[in-house]
């Protein structure tokens, strides 16, 4: 069952590094070993997920140093809660859920501290939620490579302006390449909700990225 | 009708994997609907750009910092006051501790009760042995304890068990609340009554170097209060050979 879940993950997650495909030890087994005091097993888990988790939190928060801190906090929580871990889901789901919660919590803290850009807000079309305005640069660079880089920066900036409830599913789907089912488990919501949120998030991005599409 | 088909096609475009082909019906629709074609083109481009975002690497010292953090956490947890409570995870340990606490409480209560009984007995015995009470008030229902100034011991006795007898119309503070004091002997000090002339008690001998000064006062309503002043030292005294003491006129042992 563990192997199957790992294979599923790999099929839907191109972002998983090659080393974890080659490694025959499952995440569950490593966590079991961690639980019994094997530090090397935990180190292996960290080496498997540190880049993914750091990257995911960075995409969520747009702050590298903060992302590294939160990624560390994610692993600390995994380590502390190793005794209470239940094998009902894949370990990746579990760790991504912790990371998502930490990232969302950080975003809310920032909102409370009013740490947002000074470009202001505008109301979405349905009037349901205020979004930060981040107008795209209308002048793409000429050089191809620079254009690509600029596009990536633009999409990163645009993702950063999405409301958190749209941001997490979009990153998990379009950046990390996770399945709808796994995203639903990570976010603890239904697949239908995930699909609709991703669809809306792409709609927002299309608006913001007009100049690049 | 067209809108319904467009919506269905767009949902399919939205939910498909990037590499997966569209259904035949959707592909046919894209050929005839420019809006959906444009939607499909933009959607694909957007997802390609988002998918091209590279994984951000964790810093090289990530592991080291994490280990340090975990080590700090562990040391904090072990130093924490709550840490011993983890032992309560073991149910049997918790039960054992509770039993121990219960047994200790029972023992302590018994000890205190026993001590009270002994103290009561000693007090009664000393009343019988000592001199009669001088001019005890007629209205006093309980015989006040007759203190003796002899037999000083090093033990401390808590004197809050000598509760005064309540009389109607005499609700003084002293009657309502027992006075706690520390005695330096297990026998009470001599009682000076209000009726007794203080002149006769003006001077009485004390071995200043050894004994403390203890006075027991009775307020005439059955409540007595004992004041005990420990030996006062005025520092080291040195007597040079051949010289007279400083207080040469005071008779030795007189207060």
Tab-separated table of C-alpha atoms in Angstrom:
chain	number	residue	atom	x	y	z
A	1	UNK	CA	0.000	0.000	0.000
A	2	UNK	CA	2.888	2.312	0.823
A	3	UNK	CA	4.614	1.525	-2.409
A	4	UNK	CA	1.439	2.166	-4.360
A	5	UNK	CA	0.875	5.510	-2.756
A	6	UNK	CA	4.448	6.469	-3.489
A	7	UNK	CA	4.060	5.456	-7.106
A	8	UNK	CA	0.896	7.534	-7.361
A	9	UNK	CA	2.746	10.483	-5.971
A	10	UNK	CA	5.514	10.106	-8.452
A	11	UNK	CA	3.114	9.829	-11.370
A	12	UNK	CA	1.499	13.118	-10.466
A	13	UNK	CA	4.492	14.912	-9.118
A	14	UNK	CA	7.258	15.653	-11.583
A	15	UNK	CA	8.807	17.976	-9.023
A	16	UNK	CA	9.958	15.040	-6.891
A	17	UNK	CA	13.704	14.669	-7.332
A	18	UNK	CA	15.192	11.640	-8.991
A	19	UNK	CA	16.880	10.414	-5.828
A	20	UNK	CA	13.579	9.703	-4.119
A	21	UNK	CA	12.463	7.539	-7.050
A	22	UNK	CA	15.593	5.482	-6.780
A	23	UNK	CA	15.363	5.152	-3.023
A	24	UNK	CA	13.528	1.966	-2.142
A	25	UNK	CA	12.822	2.902	1.471
A	26	UNK	CA	9.345	4.346	1.803
A	27	UNK	CA	8.594	7.538	3.673
A	28	UNK	CA	6.438	5.628	6.126
A	29	UNK	CA	9.276	3.273	6.966
A	30	UNK	CA	11.621	6.196	7.480
A	31	UNK	CA	9.163	7.863	9.809
A	32	UNK	CA	8.736	4.623	11.724
A	33	UNK	CA	12.502	4.484	12.123
A	34	UNK	CA	12.534	8.121	13.216
A	35	UNK	CA	9.950	7.278	15.817
A	36	UNK	CA	12.250	4.647	17.252
A	37	UNK	CA	15.100	7.129	17.468
A	38	UNK	CA	16.895	6.643	14.167
A	39	UNK	CA	18.320	10.072	13.380
A	40	UNK	CA	19.606	8.986	9.992
A	41	UNK	CA	16.109	8.060	8.882
A	42	UNK	CA	14.886	11.513	9.742
A	43	UNK	CA	17.855	13.045	7.951
A	44	UNK	CA	16.866	11.044	4.872
A	45	UNK	CA	13.312	12.357	5.063
A	46	UNK	CA	14.636	15.885	5.342
A	47	UNK	CA	16.889	15.459	2.358
A	48	UNK	CA	13.960	14.143	0.318
A	49	UNK	CA	11.591	16.977	1.069
A	50	UNK	CA	13.624	20.028	2.074
A	51	UNK	CA	13.791	21.564	-1.414
A	52	UNK	CA	10.161	20.823	-2.243
A	53	UNK	CA	8.852	22.218	1.008
A	54	UNK	CA	11.105	25.279	0.913
A	55	UNK	CA	10.090	25.940	-2.663
A	56	UNK	CA	6.388	25.465	-1.954
A	57	UNK	CA	6.432	27.803	1.023
A	58	UNK	CA	8.476	30.306	-0.956
A	59	UNK	CA	5.857	30.287	-3.719
A	60	UNK	CA	3.203	30.828	-1.101
A	61	UNK	CA	4.915	33.620	0.806
A	62	UNK	CA	7.307	35.223	-1.718
A	63	UNK	CA	9.928	35.494	0.998
A	64	UNK	CA	12.920	33.186	0.807
A	65	UNK	CA	14.273	33.609	4.335
A	66	UNK	CA	10.836	33.266	5.814
A	67	UNK	CA	10.235	30.216	3.649
A	68	UNK	CA	13.401	28.545	4.924
A	69	UNK	CA	12.369	29.222	8.511
A	70	UNK	CA	8.900	27.838	7.916
A	71	UNK	CA	10.302	24.799	6.118
A	72	UNK	CA	12.434	24.116	9.165
A	73	UNK	CA	9.446	24.561	11.409
A	74	UNK	CA	7.608	22.041	9.218
A	75	UNK	CA	10.293	19.437	9.817
A	76	UNK	CA	10.450	20.215	13.503
A	77	UNK	CA	6.724	19.560	13.734
A	78	UNK	CA	7.037	16.347	11.801
A	79	UNK	CA	9.768	15.226	14.171
A	80	UNK	CA	7.841	16.189	17.288
A	81	UNK	CA	4.668	14.538	16.088
A	82	UNK	CA	6.342	11.394	14.805
A	83	UNK	CA	4.712	9.383	17.608
A	84	UNK	CA	1.255	10.549	16.648
A	85	UNK	CA	1.656	10.093	12.898
A	86	UNK	CA	-0.976	7.884	11.301
A	87	UNK	CA	-0.379	6.112	8.065
A	88	UNK	CA	-3.790	6.815	6.585
A	89	UNK	CA	-2.337	9.204	3.979
A	90	UNK	CA	0.888	9.468	2.071
A	91	UNK	CA	3.654	11.170	4.015
A	92	UNK	CA	3.939	13.833	1.315
A	93	UNK	CA	0.295	14.765	1.920
A	94	UNK	CA	0.982	15.002	5.608
A	95	UNK	CA	4.052	17.198	5.317
A	96	UNK	CA	2.472	19.415	2.683
A	97	UNK	CA	-0.518	19.930	4.922
A	98	UNK	CA	1.733	21.107	7.740
A	99	UNK	CA	3.607	23.382	5.353
A	100	UNK	CA	0.367	24.783	3.953
A	101	UNK	CA	-0.983	25.541	7.395
A	102	UNK	CA	2.230	27.279	8.390
A	103	UNK	CA	2.333	29.300	5.183
A	104	UNK	CA	-1.305	30.348	5.468
A	105	UNK	CA	-0.776	31.240	9.092
A	106	UNK	CA	2.191	33.389	8.081
A	107	UNK	CA	0.148	35.100	5.370
A	108	UNK	CA	-2.571	35.891	7.888
A	109	UNK	CA	-0.033	37.269	10.325
A	110	UNK	CA	1.289	39.515	7.608
A	111	UNK	CA	-2.194	40.649	6.776
A	112	UNK	CA	-2.746	41.552	10.408
A	113	UNK	CA	0.524	43.442	10.441
A	114	UNK	CA	-0.543	45.139	7.208
A	115	UNK	CA	2.673	44.093	5.532
A	116	UNK	CA	1.391	44.462	1.994
A	117	UNK	CA	2.608	46.461	-0.928
A	118	UNK	CA	1.501	50.037	-1.235
A	119	UNK	CA	-0.146	49.471	-4.591
A	120	UNK	CA	-3.512	49.139	-2.895
A	121	UNK	CA	-6.481	46.869	-3.343
A	122	UNK	CA	-9.257	46.448	-5.740
A	123	UNK	CA	-12.447	44.537	-5.483
A	124	UNK	CA	-12.938	41.329	-7.456
A	125	UNK	CA	-15.750	41.173	-9.987
A	126	UNK	CA	-18.104	39.270	-7.740
A	127	UNK	CA	-17.323	41.647	-4.903
A	128	UNK	CA	-16.605	38.739	-2.610
A	129	UNK	CA	-13.020	39.327	-1.728
A	130	UNK	CA	-10.539	42.143	-1.782
A	131	UNK	CA	-7.393	41.432	-3.715
A	132	UNK	CA	-4.133	43.235	-3.816
A	133	UNK	CA	-3.487	45.092	-7.032
A	134	UNK	CA	-0.227	44.283	-8.669
A	135	UNK	CA	-0.363	45.596	-12.209
A	136	UNK	CA	1.917	43.678	-14.565
A	137	UNK	CA	4.713	45.414	-16.330
A	138	UNK	CA	3.363	46.014	-19.834
A	139	UNK	CA	6.768	46.068	-21.448
A	140	UNK	CA	8.191	42.564	-21.899
A	141	UNK	CA	11.909	42.341	-22.407
A	142	UNK	CA	13.159	41.635	-25.929
A	143	UNK	CA	15.774	39.005	-25.359
A	144	UNK	CA	14.247	35.522	-25.376
A	145	UNK	CA	15.936	34.257	-22.281
A	146	UNK	CA	15.232	37.422	-20.418
A	147	UNK	CA	11.642	37.266	-21.568
A	148	UNK	CA	11.305	33.808	-20.108
A	149	UNK	CA	12.853	34.943	-16.856
A	150	UNK	CA	10.639	37.981	-16.802
A	151	UNK	CA	7.578	35.820	-17.442
A	152	UNK	CA	8.461	33.565	-14.567
A	153	UNK	CA	8.949	36.520	-12.290
A	154	UNK	CA	5.666	37.980	-13.451
A	155	UNK	CA	3.783	34.772	-12.790
A	156	UNK	CA	5.439	34.453	-9.404
A	157	UNK	CA	4.395	37.981	-8.557
A	158	UNK	CA	0.905	37.342	-9.843
A	159	UNK	CA	0.601	34.159	-7.793
A	160	UNK	CA	1.743	36.129	-4.796
A	161	UNK	CA	-1.194	38.474	-5.146
A	162	UNK	CA	-3.801	35.722	-5.158
A	163	UNK	CA	-5.951	35.251	-2.090
A	164	UNK	CA	-4.540	32.424	0.021
A	165	UNK	CA	-7.438	30.080	-0.616
A	166	UNK	CA	-6.704	30.222	-4.353
A	167	UNK	CA	-2.966	30.410	-4.035
A	168	UNK	CA	-2.308	27.086	-2.347
A	169	UNK	CA	-4.301	24.896	-4.771
A	170	UNK	CA	-2.890	26.671	-7.807
A	171	UNK	CA	0.701	26.230	-6.664
A	172	UNK	CA	0.105	22.606	-5.752
A	173	UNK	CA	-1.492	21.917	-9.116
A	174	UNK	CA	0.345	24.045	-11.673
A	175	UNK	CA	3.745	24.478	-10.046
A	176	UNK	CA	4.122	21.248	-8.074
A	177	UNK	CA	1.964	19.164	-10.417
A	178	UNK	CA	-0.066	17.383	-7.721
A	179	UNK	CA	-3.299	15.569	-8.479
A	180	UNK	CA	-6.659	17.036	-7.554
A	181	UNK	CA	-7.200	14.190	-5.140
A	182	UNK	CA	-3.960	14.818	-3.301
A	183	UNK	CA	-4.544	18.562	-3.202
A	184	UNK	CA	-7.975	17.933	-1.722
A	185	UNK	CA	-6.376	15.801	0.986
A	186	UNK	CA	-3.644	18.338	1.685
A	187	UNK	CA	-6.119	21.175	1.961
A	188	UNK	CA	-8.666	19.013	3.722
A	189	UNK	CA	-11.442	19.894	1.342
A	190	UNK	CA	-13.392	18.298	-1.486
A	191	UNK	CA	-12.103	17.732	-4.984
A	192	UNK	CA	-14.887	19.872	-6.430
A	193	UNK	CA	-13.839	22.823	-4.285
A	194	UNK	CA	-10.250	22.355	-5.340
A	195	UNK	CA	-11.189	22.320	-9.021
A	196	UNK	CA	-13.295	25.430	-8.772
A	197	UNK	CA	-10.645	27.295	-6.798
A	198	UNK	CA	-7.957	26.381	-9.296
A	199	UNK	CA	-10.188	27.499	-12.142
A	200	UNK	CA	-10.827	30.857	-10.481
A	201	UNK	CA	-7.153	31.266	-9.629
A	202	UNK	CA	-6.229	30.734	-13.281
A	203	UNK	CA	-8.822	33.297	-14.242
A	204	UNK	CA	-7.163	35.850	-11.965
A	205	UNK	CA	-3.756	34.987	-13.364
A	206	UNK	CA	-4.916	35.296	-16.964
A	207	UNK	CA	-6.059	38.829	-16.154
A	208	UNK	CA	-2.766	39.742	-14.547
A	209	UNK	CA	-0.622	38.068	-17.167
A	210	UNK	CA	-2.349	39.482	-20.214
A	211	UNK	CA	0.857	40.950	-21.580
A	212	UNK	CA	2.688	37.655	-21.442
A	213	UNK	CA	0.063	35.321	-22.923
B	1	UNK	CA	-26.798	25.967	-26.307
B	2	UNK	CA	-23.432	27.128	-27.559
B	3	UNK	CA	-22.602	28.575	-24.159
B	4	UNK	CA	-23.274	25.230	-22.504
B	5	UNK	CA	-20.911	23.464	-24.899
B	6	UNK	CA	-18.290	26.199	-24.419
B	7	UNK	CA	-18.524	25.813	-20.657
B	8	UNK	CA	-18.145	22.053	-20.846
B	9	UNK	CA	-15.132	22.355	-23.144
B	10	UNK	CA	-13.511	24.947	-20.894
B	11	UNK	CA	-14.027	22.783	-17.853
B	12	UNK	CA	-12.388	19.928	-19.729
B	13	UNK	CA	-9.492	22.192	-20.713
B	14	UNK	CA	-9.171	23.350	-17.112
B	15	UNK	CA	-9.132	19.915	-15.569
B	16	UNK	CA	-7.037	17.971	-18.031
B	17	UNK	CA	-3.389	17.177	-17.594
B	18	UNK	CA	-1.258	19.416	-19.772
B	19	UNK	CA	0.163	16.518	-21.703
B	20	UNK	CA	-3.172	14.735	-22.121
B	21	UNK	CA	-5.081	15.254	-25.409
B	22	UNK	CA	-8.588	16.735	-25.440
B	23	UNK	CA	-11.599	14.627	-26.289
B	24	UNK	CA	-12.751	14.467	-29.901
B	25	UNK	CA	-15.833	16.561	-29.173
B	26	UNK	CA	-13.769	19.274	-27.494
B	27	UNK	CA	-11.235	19.289	-30.320
B	28	UNK	CA	-14.036	19.645	-32.878
B	29	UNK	CA	-15.516	22.499	-30.862
B	30	UNK	CA	-12.209	24.355	-30.753
B	31	UNK	CA	-12.103	24.309	-34.538
B	32	UNK	CA	-15.311	26.267	-34.784
B	33	UNK	CA	-15.200	28.435	-31.607
B	34	UNK	CA	-12.509	31.095	-31.674
B	35	UNK	CA	-13.188	32.192	-28.084
B	36	UNK	CA	-12.670	28.705	-26.722
B	37	UNK	CA	-9.603	28.323	-28.919
B	38	UNK	CA	-8.158	31.514	-27.455
B	39	UNK	CA	-9.063	30.343	-23.963
B	40	UNK	CA	-7.315	27.025	-24.568
B	41	UNK	CA	-4.232	28.771	-25.937
B	42	UNK	CA	-3.914	31.188	-23.003
B	43	UNK	CA	-4.638	28.503	-20.457
B	44	UNK	CA	-1.974	26.234	-21.868
B	45	UNK	CA	0.574	29.045	-21.955
B	46	UNK	CA	-0.204	30.095	-18.409
B	47	UNK	CA	0.163	26.596	-17.105
B	48	UNK	CA	3.404	26.153	-19.006
B	49	UNK	CA	4.816	29.311	-17.467
B	50	UNK	CA	3.667	28.295	-13.986
B	51	UNK	CA	5.079	24.818	-14.516
B	52	UNK	CA	8.390	26.295	-15.620
B	53	UNK	CA	8.939	27.833	-12.208
B	54	UNK	CA	11.907	25.964	-10.870
B	55	UNK	CA	12.107	24.387	-7.478
B	56	UNK	CA	13.764	26.825	-5.124
B	57	UNK	CA	16.628	25.109	-3.366
B	58	UNK	CA	16.937	25.072	0.371
B	59	UNK	CA	20.185	26.636	1.642
B	60	UNK	CA	23.220	24.430	2.064
B	61	UNK	CA	23.164	24.751	5.834
B	62	UNK	CA	19.514	23.714	6.054
B	63	UNK	CA	20.303	20.377	7.712
B	64	UNK	CA	22.749	21.919	10.118
B	65	UNK	CA	20.307	24.594	11.197
B	66	UNK	CA	17.537	22.055	11.547
B	67	UNK	CA	19.685	19.827	13.744
B	68	UNK	CA	20.623	22.803	15.886
B	69	UNK	CA	16.981	23.744	16.210
B	70	UNK	CA	15.953	20.245	17.172
B	71	UNK	CA	18.757	20.052	19.713
B	72	UNK	CA	17.650	23.352	21.230
B	73	UNK	CA	14.067	22.120	21.347
B	74	UNK	CA	15.127	18.932	23.075
B	75	UNK	CA	17.225	20.704	25.698
B	76	UNK	CA	14.405	23.164	26.350
B	77	UNK	CA	11.964	20.322	26.739
B	78	UNK	CA	14.214	18.467	29.152
B	79	UNK	CA	14.790	21.586	31.246
B	80	UNK	CA	11.163	22.501	31.269
B	81	UNK	CA	9.172	22.314	34.475
B	82	UNK	CA	6.532	20.336	32.636
B	83	UNK	CA	9.030	17.675	31.676
B	84	UNK	CA	8.541	15.598	34.832
B	85	UNK	CA	4.843	15.432	34.052
B	86	UNK	CA	5.699	13.242	31.100
B	87	UNK	CA	6.291	10.487	33.592
B	88	UNK	CA	2.547	10.558	34.152
B	89	UNK	CA	2.222	8.956	30.757
B	90	UNK	CA	2.721	5.793	32.697
B	91	UNK	CA	-0.596	5.181	34.402
B	92	UNK	CA	0.879	3.008	37.107
B	93	UNK	CA	3.393	5.684	38.016
B	94	UNK	CA	0.611	8.204	38.359
B	95	UNK	CA	-1.394	5.888	40.621
B	96	UNK	CA	1.672	5.193	42.756
B	97	UNK	CA	2.380	8.890	43.189
B	98	UNK	CA	-1.222	9.557	44.153
B	99	UNK	CA	-1.149	6.773	46.750
B	100	UNK	CA	2.098	8.134	48.137
B	101	UNK	CA	0.637	11.599	48.452
B	102	UNK	CA	-2.455	10.188	50.168
B	103	UNK	CA	-0.391	8.172	52.642
B	104	UNK	CA	1.800	11.160	53.412
B	105	UNK	CA	-1.263	13.308	54.056
B	106	UNK	CA	-2.759	10.736	56.436
B	107	UNK	CA	0.521	10.439	58.327
B	108	UNK	CA	0.843	14.180	58.603
B	109	UNK	CA	-2.689	14.592	59.933
B	110	UNK	CA	-2.107	11.882	62.523
B	111	UNK	CA	1.160	13.456	63.576
B	112	UNK	CA	-0.459	16.849	64.052
B	113	UNK	CA	-3.332	15.347	66.085
B	114	UNK	CA	-0.892	13.467	68.291
B	115	UNK	CA	1.212	16.582	68.831
B	116	UNK	CA	-1.877	18.529	69.893
B	117	UNK	CA	-2.809	15.838	72.430
B	118	UNK	CA	0.697	15.836	73.936
B	119	UNK	CA	0.695	19.598	74.163
B	120	UNK	CA	-2.705	19.566	75.905
B	121	UNK	CA	-1.444	17.031	78.439
B	122	UNK	CA	1.726	19.009	79.160
B	123	UNK	CA	-0.235	22.192	79.684
B	124	UNK	CA	-2.617	20.567	82.148
B	125	UNK	CA	0.283	19.038	84.060
B	126	UNK	CA	2.082	22.348	84.372
B	127	UNK	CA	-1.055	24.003	85.729
B	128	UNK	CA	-1.185	21.457	88.532
B	129	UNK	CA	2.474	21.863	89.450
B	130	UNK	CA	2.933	25.630	89.527
B	131	UNK	CA	1.892	28.316	91.972
B	132	UNK	CA	-1.754	29.352	92.251
B	133	UNK	CA	-3.094	32.034	89.991
B	134	UNK	CA	-2.830	35.484	91.484
B	135	UNK	CA	-6.194	37.232	91.649
B	136	UNK	CA	-7.826	35.424	88.805
B	137	UNK	CA	-11.005	37.173	87.697
B	138	UNK	CA	-14.108	35.566	89.047
B	139	UNK	CA	-15.817	35.674	85.692
B	140	UNK	CA	-13.124	33.732	83.945
B	141	UNK	CA	-14.637	30.349	83.254
B	142	UNK	CA	-11.498	28.602	82.177
B	143	UNK	CA	-8.441	28.421	84.325
B	144	UNK	CA	-5.646	30.209	82.542
B	145	UNK	CA	-2.541	28.278	81.969
B	146	UNK	CA	0.000	28.740	84.683
B	147	UNK	CA	3.294	29.270	83.028
B	148	UNK	CA	6.577	28.385	84.464
B	149	UNK	CA	9.808	30.026	83.590
B	150	UNK	CA	11.912	27.010	84.262
B	151	UNK	CA	13.038	24.223	82.095
B	152	UNK	CA	13.821	26.074	78.926
B	153	UNK	CA	14.227	23.706	76.001
B	154	UNK	CA	15.295	24.176	72.475
B	155	UNK	CA	12.016	22.940	71.040
B	156	UNK	CA	9.445	25.213	69.416
B	157	UNK	CA	5.767	24.868	70.211
B	158	UNK	CA	2.979	26.521	68.300
B	159	UNK	CA	0.653	28.114	70.809
B	160	UNK	CA	-2.390	28.576	68.606
B	161	UNK	CA	-4.327	25.654	70.050
B	162	UNK	CA	-5.148	27.447	73.294
B	163	UNK	CA	-8.482	28.775	72.177
B	164	UNK	CA	-10.159	31.152	74.642
B	165	UNK	CA	-13.585	30.295	75.979
B	166	UNK	CA	-16.249	32.451	74.401
B	167	UNK	CA	-18.521	34.359	76.652
B	168	UNK	CA	-21.625	36.196	75.601
B	169	UNK	CA	-21.047	39.915	75.102
B	170	UNK	CA	-17.284	39.637	74.868
B	171	UNK	CA	-16.614	39.402	71.202
B	172	UNK	CA	-13.153	40.877	71.209
B	173	UNK	CA	-10.679	40.246	68.467
B	174	UNK	CA	-8.667	38.120	70.821
B	175	UNK	CA	-11.678	35.952	71.495
B	176	UNK	CA	-12.518	35.509	67.889
B	177	UNK	CA	-9.071	34.748	66.619
B	178	UNK	CA	-6.479	32.576	68.345
B	179	UNK	CA	-3.114	34.212	68.666
B	180	UNK	CA	-0.195	32.235	67.362
B	181	UNK	CA	3.167	32.706	68.987
B	182	UNK	CA	6.385	30.829	69.290
B	183	UNK	CA	7.576	29.779	72.691
B	184	UNK	CA	11.095	28.906	73.567
B	185	UNK	CA	10.018	26.500	76.232
B	186	UNK	CA	7.317	23.921	76.527
B	187	UNK	CA	6.098	25.543	79.739
B	188	UNK	CA	4.363	28.870	79.912
B	189	UNK	CA	5.783	32.078	81.332
B	190	UNK	CA	4.551	33.565	84.630
B	191	UNK	CA	1.281	35.476	84.361
B	192	UNK	CA	1.051	39.112	85.437
B	193	UNK	CA	-2.507	40.076	86.237
B	194	UNK	CA	-3.856	43.537	85.752
B	195	UNK	CA	-4.804	43.697	89.406
B	196	UNK	CA	-1.332	42.841	90.524
B	197	UNK	CA	0.893	45.734	91.359
B	198	UNK	CA	3.578	46.212	88.820
B	199	UNK	CA	5.799	47.625	91.471
B	200	UNK	CA	6.345	44.231	92.957
B	201	UNK	CA	7.363	42.935	89.570
B	202	UNK	CA	9.662	45.831	88.770
B	203	UNK	CA	12.772	43.854	89.148
B	204	UNK	CA	13.244	40.229	88.678
B	205	UNK	CA	16.360	38.278	88.019
B	206	UNK	CA	17.251	36.990	84.624
B	207	UNK	CA	20.179	35.103	83.447
B	208	UNK	CA	20.744	37.478	80.586
B	209	UNK	CA	23.325	35.418	78.914
B	210	UNK	CA	21.161	32.332	78.517
B	211	UNK	CA	17.462	32.891	78.992
B	212	UNK	CA	14.987	34.703	76.859
B	213	UNK	CA	12.492	37.144	78.340
B	214	UNK	CA	8.964	35.718	78.208
B	215	UNK	CA	5.889	37.439	79.521
B	216	UNK	CA	2.367	36.108	79.431
B	217	UNK	CA	-0.453	38.629	79.654
B	218	UNK	CA	-4.074	37.908	80.413
B	219	UNK	CA	-6.690	40.419	79.311
B	220	UNK	CA	-9.044	39.403	82.089
B	221	UNK	CA	-11.466	37.719	79.739
B	222	UNK	CA	-9.806	34.395	79.556
B	223	UNK	CA	-7.560	35.198	76.636
B	224	UNK	CA	-3.891	35.145	77.290
B	225	UNK	CA	-1.078	36.312	75.099
B	226	UNK	CA	2.517	35.351	75.482
B	227	UNK	CA	5.287	37.694	74.392
B	228	UNK	CA	8.652	36.167	74.073
B	229	UNK	CA	11.755	38.257	73.487
B	230	UNK	CA	14.828	36.289	72.554
B	231	UNK	CA	18.161	36.977	74.124
B	232	UNK	CA	19.546	40.228	72.830
B	233	UNK	CA	23.168	40.393	71.999
B	234	UNK	CA	24.976	43.697	71.671
B	235	UNK	CA	27.961	42.296	69.924
B	236	UNK	CA	31.159	40.942	71.250
B	237	UNK	CA	32.281	42.230	74.570
B	238	UNK	CA	35.810	42.124	75.747
B	239	UNK	CA	36.829	42.633	79.290
B	240	UNK	CA	40.397	43.706	79.757
B	241	UNK	CA	42.127	42.315	82.786
B	242	UNK	CA	42.360	44.779	85.604
B	243	UNK	CA	39.530	47.017	84.342
B	244	UNK	CA	36.039	47.263	85.799
B	245	UNK	CA	32.992	46.352	83.713
B	246	UNK	CA	31.256	49.251	82.009
B	247	UNK	CA	27.991	48.787	83.908
B	248	UNK	CA	29.637	48.410	87.213
B	249	UNK	CA	26.754	49.828	89.249
B	250	UNK	CA	24.071	47.449	88.053
B	251	UNK	CA	23.831	44.283	90.078
B	252	UNK	CA	24.564	41.255	87.999
B	253	UNK	CA	21.441	39.446	86.782
B	254	UNK	CA	19.103	42.402	87.445
B	255	UNK	CA	16.998	43.737	84.624
